[in-house]
Coordinates of C-alpha atoms and ligand atoms in Angstrom, one line a residue:
X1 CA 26.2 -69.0 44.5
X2 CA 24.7 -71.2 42.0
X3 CA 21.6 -73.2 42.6
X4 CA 20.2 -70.3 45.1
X5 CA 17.5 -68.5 43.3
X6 CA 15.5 -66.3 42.0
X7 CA 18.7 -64.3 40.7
X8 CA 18.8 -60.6 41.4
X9 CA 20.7 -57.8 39.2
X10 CA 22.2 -60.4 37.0
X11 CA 22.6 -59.8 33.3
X12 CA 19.6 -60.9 31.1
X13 CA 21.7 -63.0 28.2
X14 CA 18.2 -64.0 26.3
X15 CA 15.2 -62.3 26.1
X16 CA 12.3 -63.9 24.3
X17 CA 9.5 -60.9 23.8
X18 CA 6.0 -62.2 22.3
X19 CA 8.0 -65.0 20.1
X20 CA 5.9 -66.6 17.6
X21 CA 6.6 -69.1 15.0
X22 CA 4.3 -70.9 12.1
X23 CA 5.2 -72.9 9.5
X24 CA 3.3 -73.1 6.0
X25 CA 1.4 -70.7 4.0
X26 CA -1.9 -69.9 3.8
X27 CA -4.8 -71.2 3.9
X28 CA -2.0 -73.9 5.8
X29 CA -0.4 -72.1 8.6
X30 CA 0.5 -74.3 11.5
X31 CA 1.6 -72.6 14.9
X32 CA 4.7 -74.2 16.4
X33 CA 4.6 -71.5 19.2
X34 CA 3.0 -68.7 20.0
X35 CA 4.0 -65.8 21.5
X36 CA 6.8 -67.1 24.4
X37 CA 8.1 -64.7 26.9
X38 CA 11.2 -65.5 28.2
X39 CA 14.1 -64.7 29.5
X40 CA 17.2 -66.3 30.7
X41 CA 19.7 -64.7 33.1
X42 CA 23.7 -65.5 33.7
X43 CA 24.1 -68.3 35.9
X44 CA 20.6 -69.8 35.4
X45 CA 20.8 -73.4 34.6
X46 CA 17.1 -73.7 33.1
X47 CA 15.2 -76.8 32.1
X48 CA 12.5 -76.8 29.6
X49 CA 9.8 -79.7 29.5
X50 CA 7.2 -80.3 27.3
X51 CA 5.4 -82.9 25.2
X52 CA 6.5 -83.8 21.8
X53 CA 5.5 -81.3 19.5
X54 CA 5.4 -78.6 21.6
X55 CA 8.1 -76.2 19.9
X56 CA 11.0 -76.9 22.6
X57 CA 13.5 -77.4 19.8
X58 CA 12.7 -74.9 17.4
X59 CA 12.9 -72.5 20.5
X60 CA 16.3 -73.5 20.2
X61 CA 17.1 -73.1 17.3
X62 CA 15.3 -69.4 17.3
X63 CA 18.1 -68.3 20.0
X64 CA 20.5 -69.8 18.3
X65 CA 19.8 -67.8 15.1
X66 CA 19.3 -70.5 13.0
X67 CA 15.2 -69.8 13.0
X68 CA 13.8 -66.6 12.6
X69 CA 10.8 -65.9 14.5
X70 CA 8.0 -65.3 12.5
X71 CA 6.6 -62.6 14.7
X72 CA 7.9 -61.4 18.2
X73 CA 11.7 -59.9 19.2
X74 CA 14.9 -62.1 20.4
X75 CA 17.3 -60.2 21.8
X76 CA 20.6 -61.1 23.0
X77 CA 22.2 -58.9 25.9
X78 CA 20.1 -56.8 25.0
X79 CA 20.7 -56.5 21.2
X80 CA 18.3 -57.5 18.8
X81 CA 20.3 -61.2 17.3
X82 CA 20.9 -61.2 13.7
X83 CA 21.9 -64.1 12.1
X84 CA 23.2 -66.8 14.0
X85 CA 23.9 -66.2 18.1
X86 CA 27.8 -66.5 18.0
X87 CA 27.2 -66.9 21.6
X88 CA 25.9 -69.8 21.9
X89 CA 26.4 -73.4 21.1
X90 CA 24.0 -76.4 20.8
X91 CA 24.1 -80.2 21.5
X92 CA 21.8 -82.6 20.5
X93 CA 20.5 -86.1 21.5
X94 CA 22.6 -87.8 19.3
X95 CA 25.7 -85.4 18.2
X96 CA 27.0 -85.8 14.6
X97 CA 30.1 -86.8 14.7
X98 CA 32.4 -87.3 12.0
X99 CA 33.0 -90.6 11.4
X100 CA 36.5 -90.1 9.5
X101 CA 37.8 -87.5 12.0
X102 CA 39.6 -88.4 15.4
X103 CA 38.1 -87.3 19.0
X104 CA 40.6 -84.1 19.1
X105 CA 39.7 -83.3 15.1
X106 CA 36.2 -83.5 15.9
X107 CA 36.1 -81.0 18.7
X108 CA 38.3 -78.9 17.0
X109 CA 35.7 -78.5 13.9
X110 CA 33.5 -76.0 15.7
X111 CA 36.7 -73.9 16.5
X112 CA 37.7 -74.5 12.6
X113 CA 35.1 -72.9 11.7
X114 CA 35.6 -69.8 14.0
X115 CA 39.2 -69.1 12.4
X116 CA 40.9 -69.8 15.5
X117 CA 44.7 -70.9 15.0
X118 CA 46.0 -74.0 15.3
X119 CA 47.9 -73.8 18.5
X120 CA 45.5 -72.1 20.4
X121 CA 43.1 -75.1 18.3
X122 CA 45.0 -78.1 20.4
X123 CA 45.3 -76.2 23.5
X124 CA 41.5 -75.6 24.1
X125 CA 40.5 -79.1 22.2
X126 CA 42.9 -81.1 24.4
X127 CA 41.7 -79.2 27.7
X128 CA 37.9 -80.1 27.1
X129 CA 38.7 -83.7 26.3
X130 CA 40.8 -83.8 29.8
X131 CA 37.6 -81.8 31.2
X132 CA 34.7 -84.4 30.4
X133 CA 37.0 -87.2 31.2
X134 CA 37.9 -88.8 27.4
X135 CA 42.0 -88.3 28.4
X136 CA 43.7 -91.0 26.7
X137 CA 40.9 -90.9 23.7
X138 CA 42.2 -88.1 21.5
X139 CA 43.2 -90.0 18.8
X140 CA 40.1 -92.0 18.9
X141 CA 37.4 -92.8 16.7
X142 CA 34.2 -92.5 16.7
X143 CA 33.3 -96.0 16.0
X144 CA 35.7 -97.1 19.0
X145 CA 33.6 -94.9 21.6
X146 CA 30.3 -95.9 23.4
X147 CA 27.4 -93.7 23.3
X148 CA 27.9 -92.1 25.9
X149 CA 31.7 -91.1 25.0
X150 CA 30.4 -90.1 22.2
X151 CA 28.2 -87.5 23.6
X152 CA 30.8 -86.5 25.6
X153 CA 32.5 -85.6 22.2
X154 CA 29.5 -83.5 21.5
X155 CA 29.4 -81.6 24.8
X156 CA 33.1 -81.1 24.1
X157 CA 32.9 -79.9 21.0
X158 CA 30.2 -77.6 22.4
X159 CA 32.3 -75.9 25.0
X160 CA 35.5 -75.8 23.4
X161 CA 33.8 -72.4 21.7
X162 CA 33.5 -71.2 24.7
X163 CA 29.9 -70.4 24.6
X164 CA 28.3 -67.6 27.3
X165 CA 25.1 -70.1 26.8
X166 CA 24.8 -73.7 26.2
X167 CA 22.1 -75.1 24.5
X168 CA 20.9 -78.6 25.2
X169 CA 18.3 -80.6 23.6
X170 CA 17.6 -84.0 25.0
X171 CA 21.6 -84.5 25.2
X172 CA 21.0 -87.6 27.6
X173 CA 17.9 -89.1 26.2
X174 CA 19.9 -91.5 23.6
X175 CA 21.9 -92.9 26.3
X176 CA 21.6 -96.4 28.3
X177 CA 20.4 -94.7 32.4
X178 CA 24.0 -95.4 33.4
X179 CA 26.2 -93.3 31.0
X180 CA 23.2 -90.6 31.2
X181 CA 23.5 -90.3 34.7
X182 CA 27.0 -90.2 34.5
X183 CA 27.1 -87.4 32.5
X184 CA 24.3 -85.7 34.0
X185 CA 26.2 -85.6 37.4
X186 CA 29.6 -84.6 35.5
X187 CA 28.2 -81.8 34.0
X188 CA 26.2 -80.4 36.7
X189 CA 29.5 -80.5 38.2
X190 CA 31.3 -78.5 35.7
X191 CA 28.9 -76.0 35.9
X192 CA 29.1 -76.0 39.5
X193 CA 32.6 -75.6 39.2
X194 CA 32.9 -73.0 37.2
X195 CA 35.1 -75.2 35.2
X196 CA 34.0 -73.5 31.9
X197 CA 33.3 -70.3 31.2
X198 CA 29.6 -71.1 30.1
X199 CA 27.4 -68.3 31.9
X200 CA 23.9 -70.1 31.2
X201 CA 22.4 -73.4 30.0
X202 CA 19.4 -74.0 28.7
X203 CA 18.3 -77.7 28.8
X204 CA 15.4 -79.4 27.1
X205 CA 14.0 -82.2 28.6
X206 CA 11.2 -84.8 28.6
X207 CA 12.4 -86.1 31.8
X208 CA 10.8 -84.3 35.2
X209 CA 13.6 -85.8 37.0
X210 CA 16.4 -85.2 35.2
X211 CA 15.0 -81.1 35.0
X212 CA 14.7 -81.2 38.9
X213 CA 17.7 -83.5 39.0
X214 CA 20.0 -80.3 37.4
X215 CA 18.0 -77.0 36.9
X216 CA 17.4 -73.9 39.0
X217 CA 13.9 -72.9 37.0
X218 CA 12.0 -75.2 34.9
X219 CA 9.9 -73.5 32.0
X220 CA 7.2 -75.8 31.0
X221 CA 5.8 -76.2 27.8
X222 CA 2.6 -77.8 26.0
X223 CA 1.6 -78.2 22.8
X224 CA -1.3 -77.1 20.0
X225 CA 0.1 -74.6 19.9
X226 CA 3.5 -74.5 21.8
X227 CA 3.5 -72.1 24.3
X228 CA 5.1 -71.8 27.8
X229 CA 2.1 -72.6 30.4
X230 CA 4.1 -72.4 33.4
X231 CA 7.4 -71.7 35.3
X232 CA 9.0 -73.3 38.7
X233 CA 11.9 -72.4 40.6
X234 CA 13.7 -75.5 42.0
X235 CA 15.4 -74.0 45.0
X236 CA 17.0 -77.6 46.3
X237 CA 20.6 -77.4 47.2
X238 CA 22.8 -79.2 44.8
X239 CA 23.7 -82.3 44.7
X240 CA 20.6 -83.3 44.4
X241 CA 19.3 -87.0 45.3
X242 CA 16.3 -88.1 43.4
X243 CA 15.4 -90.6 46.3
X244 CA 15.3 -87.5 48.9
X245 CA 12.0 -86.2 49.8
X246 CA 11.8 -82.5 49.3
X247 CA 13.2 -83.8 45.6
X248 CA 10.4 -86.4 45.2
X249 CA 8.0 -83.4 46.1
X250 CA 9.2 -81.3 43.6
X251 CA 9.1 -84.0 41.1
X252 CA 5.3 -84.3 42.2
X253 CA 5.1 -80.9 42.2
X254 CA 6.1 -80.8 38.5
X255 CA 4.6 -83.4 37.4
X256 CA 0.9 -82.1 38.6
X257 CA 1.6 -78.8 36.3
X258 CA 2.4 -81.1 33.7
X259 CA -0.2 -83.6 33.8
X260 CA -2.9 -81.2 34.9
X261 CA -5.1 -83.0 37.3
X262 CA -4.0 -86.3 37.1
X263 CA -2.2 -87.4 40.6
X264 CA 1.0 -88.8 39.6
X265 CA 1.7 -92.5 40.7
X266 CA 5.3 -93.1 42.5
X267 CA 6.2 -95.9 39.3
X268 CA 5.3 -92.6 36.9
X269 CA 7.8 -90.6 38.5
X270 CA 10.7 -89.5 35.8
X271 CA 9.1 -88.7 32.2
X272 CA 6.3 -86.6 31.0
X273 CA 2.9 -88.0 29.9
X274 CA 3.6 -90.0 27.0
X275 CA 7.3 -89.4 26.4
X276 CA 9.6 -92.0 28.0
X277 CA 13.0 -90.2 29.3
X278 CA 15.9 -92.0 29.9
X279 CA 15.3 -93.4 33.4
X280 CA 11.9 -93.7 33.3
X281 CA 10.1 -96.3 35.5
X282 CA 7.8 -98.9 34.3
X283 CA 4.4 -98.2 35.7
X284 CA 3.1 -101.3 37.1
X285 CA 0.6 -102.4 34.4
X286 CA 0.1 -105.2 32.1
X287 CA -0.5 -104.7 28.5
X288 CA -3.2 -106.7 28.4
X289 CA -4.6 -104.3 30.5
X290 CA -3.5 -100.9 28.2
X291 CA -5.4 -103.1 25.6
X292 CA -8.0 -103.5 27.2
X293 CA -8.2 -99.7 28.2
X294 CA -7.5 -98.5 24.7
X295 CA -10.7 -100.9 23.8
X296 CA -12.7 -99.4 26.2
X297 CA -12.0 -95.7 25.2
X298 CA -12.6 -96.5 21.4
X299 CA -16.1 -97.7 22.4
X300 CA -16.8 -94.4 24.4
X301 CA -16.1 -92.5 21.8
X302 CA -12.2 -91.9 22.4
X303 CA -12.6 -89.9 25.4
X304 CA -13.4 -90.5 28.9
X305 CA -13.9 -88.8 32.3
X306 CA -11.0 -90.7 34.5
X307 CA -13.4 -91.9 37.2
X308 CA -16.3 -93.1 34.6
X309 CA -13.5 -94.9 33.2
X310 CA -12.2 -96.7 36.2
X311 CA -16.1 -96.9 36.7
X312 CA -16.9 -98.7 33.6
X313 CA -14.1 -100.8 33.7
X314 CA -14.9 -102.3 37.3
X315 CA -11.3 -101.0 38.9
X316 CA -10.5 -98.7 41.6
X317 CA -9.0 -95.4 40.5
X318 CA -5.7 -96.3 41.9
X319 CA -5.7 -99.0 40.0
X320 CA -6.4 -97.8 36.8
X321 CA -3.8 -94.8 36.9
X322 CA -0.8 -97.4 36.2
X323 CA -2.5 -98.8 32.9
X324 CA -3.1 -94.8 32.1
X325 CA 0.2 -94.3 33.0
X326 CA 1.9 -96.9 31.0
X327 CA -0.6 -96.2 27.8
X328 CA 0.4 -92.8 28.0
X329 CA 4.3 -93.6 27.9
X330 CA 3.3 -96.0 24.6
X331 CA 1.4 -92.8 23.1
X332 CA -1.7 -94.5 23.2
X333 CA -3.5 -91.7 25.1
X334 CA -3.3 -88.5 26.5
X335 CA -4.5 -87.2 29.8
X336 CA -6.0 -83.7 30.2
X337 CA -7.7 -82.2 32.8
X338 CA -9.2 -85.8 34.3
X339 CA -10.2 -87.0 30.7
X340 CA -8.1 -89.4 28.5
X341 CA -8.1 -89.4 24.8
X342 CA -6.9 -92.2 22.8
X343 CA -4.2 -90.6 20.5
X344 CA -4.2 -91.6 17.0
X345 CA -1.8 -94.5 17.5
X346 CA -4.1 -95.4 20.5
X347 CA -6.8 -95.7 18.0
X348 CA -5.0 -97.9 15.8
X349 CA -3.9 -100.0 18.2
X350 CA -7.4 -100.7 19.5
X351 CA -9.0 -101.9 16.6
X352 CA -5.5 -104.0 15.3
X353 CA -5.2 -107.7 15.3
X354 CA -3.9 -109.3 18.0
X355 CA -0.6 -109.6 15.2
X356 CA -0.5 -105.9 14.4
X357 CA -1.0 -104.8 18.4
X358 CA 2.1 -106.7 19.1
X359 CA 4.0 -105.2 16.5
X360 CA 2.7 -101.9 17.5
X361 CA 3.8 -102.8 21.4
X362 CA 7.2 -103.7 20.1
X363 CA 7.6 -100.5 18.0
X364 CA 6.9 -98.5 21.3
X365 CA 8.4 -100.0 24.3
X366 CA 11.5 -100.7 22.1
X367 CA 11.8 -96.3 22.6
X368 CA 12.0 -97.2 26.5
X369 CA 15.6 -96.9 27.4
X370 CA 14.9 -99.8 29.6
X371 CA 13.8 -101.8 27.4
X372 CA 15.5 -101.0 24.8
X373 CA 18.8 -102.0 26.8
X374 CA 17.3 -105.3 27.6
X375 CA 17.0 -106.5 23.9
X376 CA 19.9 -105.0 22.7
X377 CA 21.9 -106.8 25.3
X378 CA 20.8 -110.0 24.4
X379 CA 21.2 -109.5 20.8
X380 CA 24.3 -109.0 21.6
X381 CA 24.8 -112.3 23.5
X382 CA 25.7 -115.2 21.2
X383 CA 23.0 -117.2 22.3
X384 CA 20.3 -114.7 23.0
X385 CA 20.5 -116.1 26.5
X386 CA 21.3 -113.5 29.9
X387 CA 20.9 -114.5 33.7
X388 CA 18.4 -112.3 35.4
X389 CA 20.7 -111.3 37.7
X390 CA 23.1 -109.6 34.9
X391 CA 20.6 -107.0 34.5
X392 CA 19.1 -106.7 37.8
X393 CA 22.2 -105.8 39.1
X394 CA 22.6 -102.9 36.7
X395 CA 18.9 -102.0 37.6
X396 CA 19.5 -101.6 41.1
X397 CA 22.1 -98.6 40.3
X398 CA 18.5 -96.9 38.7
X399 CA 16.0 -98.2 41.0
X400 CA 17.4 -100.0 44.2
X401 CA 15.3 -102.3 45.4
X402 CA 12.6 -101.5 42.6
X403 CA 14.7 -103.3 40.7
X404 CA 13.1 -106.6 40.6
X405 CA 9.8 -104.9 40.3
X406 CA 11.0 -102.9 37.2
X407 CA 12.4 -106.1 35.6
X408 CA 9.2 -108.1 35.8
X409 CA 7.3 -105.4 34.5
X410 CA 9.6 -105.1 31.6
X411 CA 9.3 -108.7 31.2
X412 CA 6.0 -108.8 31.1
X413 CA 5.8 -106.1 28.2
X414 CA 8.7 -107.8 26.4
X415 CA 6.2 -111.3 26.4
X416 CA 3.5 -108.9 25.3
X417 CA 5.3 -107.7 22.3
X418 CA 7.4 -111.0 21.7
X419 CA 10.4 -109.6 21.9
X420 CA 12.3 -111.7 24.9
X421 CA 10.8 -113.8 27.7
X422 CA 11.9 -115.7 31.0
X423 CA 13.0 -118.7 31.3
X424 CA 11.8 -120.0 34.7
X425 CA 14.1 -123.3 34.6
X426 CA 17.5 -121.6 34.1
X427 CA 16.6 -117.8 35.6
X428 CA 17.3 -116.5 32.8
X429 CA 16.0 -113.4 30.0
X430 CA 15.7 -115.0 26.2
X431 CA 15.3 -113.4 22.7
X432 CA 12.1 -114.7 21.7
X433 CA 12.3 -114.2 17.5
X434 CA 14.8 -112.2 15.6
X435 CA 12.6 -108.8 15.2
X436 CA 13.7 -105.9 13.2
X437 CA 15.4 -102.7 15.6
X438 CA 12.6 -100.0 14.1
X439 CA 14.0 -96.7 14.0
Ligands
ADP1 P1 9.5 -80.3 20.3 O1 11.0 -80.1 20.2 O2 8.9 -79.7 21.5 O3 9.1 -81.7 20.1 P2 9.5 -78.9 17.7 O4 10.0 -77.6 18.0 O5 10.4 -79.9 17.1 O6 8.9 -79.5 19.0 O7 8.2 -78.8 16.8 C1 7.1 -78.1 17.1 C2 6.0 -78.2 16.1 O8 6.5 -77.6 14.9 C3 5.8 -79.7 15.7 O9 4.4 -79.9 15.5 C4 6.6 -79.9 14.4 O10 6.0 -80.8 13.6 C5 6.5 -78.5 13.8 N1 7.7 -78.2 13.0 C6 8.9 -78.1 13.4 N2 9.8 -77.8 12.4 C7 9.0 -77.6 11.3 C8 9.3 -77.3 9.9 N3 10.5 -77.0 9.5 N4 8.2 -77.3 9.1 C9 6.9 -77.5 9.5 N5 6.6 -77.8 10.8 C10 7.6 -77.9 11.7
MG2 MG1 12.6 -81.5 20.0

């Protein structure tokens, strides 16, 4: 059965031996990864987490064939790969689709590509659009389809080859928290369900959550260089419920390999240091309060024992690990091993202008789904003008009765960086100025 592991006697599809990769020449060499063992077995649904930067994708694209290691063996079943892995098929956090070609055209491309006849074309094409639920769309558009149809698009076009392993990088992480946990559930579904004949999947993922959420083993990763530092089975029966506790354990239990010693808050709960995920929680700081913390580090020097920090700043430790927290998700500093560092945008933001910091803020939180949701909604609205309730109410599908909680805070950092505000009088959420959407 699926979900119950470690896996016995099952055939090893990818085996990573001593896998290294650098980019540049010499005297310039940069290490993306170095030396990864792994392997990955049928019916393994893995998860792979890991800060920015710390090689997940180009491990991707190395068993996929379109990177060649630079030292180190891939082999597939067993076989050493050459070329690209014909068995395997990747989808990305935002899947290119073609603009000029219809739902059904655009899943068929992949199949195109493999020679495969035009009958036998429509039959598998119109059988994966029925599968992740776009019947009715085939004739569709791009441009007519959310985001999150969209990516469904992507994962059909994926399947439809028929791949024995599924590659997934981020696939959820450019979606608004609803349509991303629908899809998470549907697919996790049709893996459970043996409704296609994929035989592995591996998923990268800055979310600890969503890994725990959907994966049997989680490989984690870190950076400089990438490597794989550890490995944990997730032996919870499926479905899974992020608010049960034996899954909020795991997610602790994750998140301590991840974050090394610091203690993860509850409000931290769902992304990796630094790297918002798509139903990340707001910590419960306020950004005067990252400022002031980002100050404080650039006077020590950029690097601070935790403790002296709380210390120096007159707060309890408790208290401080939400402001760490929440300067972490803005990639203003990094936690290792009970000292922070200010990154180099932490740096920056210190010594900025009051101006430049909010500009900074905006550039940041804008990256948090949340957030991000928030001010595009009302931009959307004619008026710039949206009842609190209209978004608590879709909060509370994400966060139940954190919900208020999670819209203040977002609030508050909205203020912060000027991009919408409250309106006490009429309960309402405002655009404050029209701001650029940065990329
Ligand atoms: P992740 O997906 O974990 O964020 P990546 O695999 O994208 O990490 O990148 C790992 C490291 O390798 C990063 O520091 C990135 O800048 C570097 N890198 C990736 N691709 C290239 C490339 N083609 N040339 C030079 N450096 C690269
Ligand atoms: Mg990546």
């Amino acid at each position: 059965m699926r979900g119950m592991v470690p896996l016995e006697g099952q055939e090893v599809l990818v085996e990573l031996r001593d896998v290294t990769k650098t980019y540049g020449r010499e005297p310039n060499v940069f290490v993306a990864i170095e030396r990864v063992n792994l392997r990955i077995q049928a019916g393994e649904f893995v998860g792979m987490l890991g800060p920015s930067g710390s090689g997940k994708s180009t491990l991707l694209r190395i068993i996929a064939g379109l990177t060649l290691p630079s030292a180190g063996v891939v082999l597939y079943r067993g076989q050493r790969l050459v070329g690209v892995n014909p068995h395997v098929a990747i989808v990305f956090q935002t899947f290119a689709l073609f603009p000029w070609l219809t739902v059904q055209q655009n899943v068929e491309v992949g199949l195109q590509a493999r020679g495969v006849p035009p009958e036998e074309r429509e039959r598998r094409a119109l059988e994966l659009i029925d599968i992740v639920g776009l019947d009715g769309f085939e004739s569709a558009y791009p441009r007519e389809l959310s985001g999150g149809m969209r990516q469904k698009v992507g994962f059909a076009r994926a399947m439809a080859v028929e791949p024995e392993l599924l590659l997934l990088d981020e696939p959820f992480s450019a979606l608004d928290v609803l349509s991303a946990e629908a899809l998470r559930g549907e697919l996790v579904e049709l893996w459970l369900g043996h409704r296609v004949p994929i035989r592995a999947i591996l998923m990268v993922t800055h979310s600890i959550e969503e890994a725990v959420l959907m994966a049997d083993r989680i490989v984690v990763m870190d950076k400089d260089p990438g490597r794989v530092v550890d490995e944990v089975y997730v032996d919870l029966p499926y479905p899974r419920h992020r608010k049960d506790r034996a899954f909020q354990a795991m997610v602790d239990r994750i998140y301590a390999v991840v974050a090394g010693e610091t203690e993860a808050p509850p409000e931290a709960l769902g992304t990796a240091p630094g790297i918002p995920g798509p139903t990340v929680a707001l910590p419960e700081a306020n950004m005067n309060a990252v400022a002031g913390l980002t100050e404080e580090l650039l006077e020590a020097g950029n690097r601070e024992d935790l403790p002296r920090l709380a210390e120096r700043l007159n707060l309890e430790l408790d208290d401080l690990l939400p402001v760490v927290d929440a300067a972490e998700i803005l990639g203003f500093a990094r936690v290792r091993r009970g000292d922070i560092a200010l990154t180099p945008l932490g740096e920056t933001f210190a010594e900025a202008s009051i101006l430049a910091r909010k500009e900074i803020a905006a550039g940041r939180i804008l990256r948090i789904p949340t957030i991000r949701w928030i001010y595009e909604e009302l931009q959307a609205d004619p008026d710039g003008r949206l009842p609190s309730g209209y978004f608590l109410e879709r909060l509370r599908a994400d966060f139940g009765e954190y919900a208020e909680e999670q819209l203040s805070i977002a609030i508050g950092w909205g203020r912060y960086a000027e991009l919408f505000s409250f309106d006490d009088a009429t309960d309402e959420l405002f655009i404050e100025a029209p701001v650029p959407t940065p990329r």
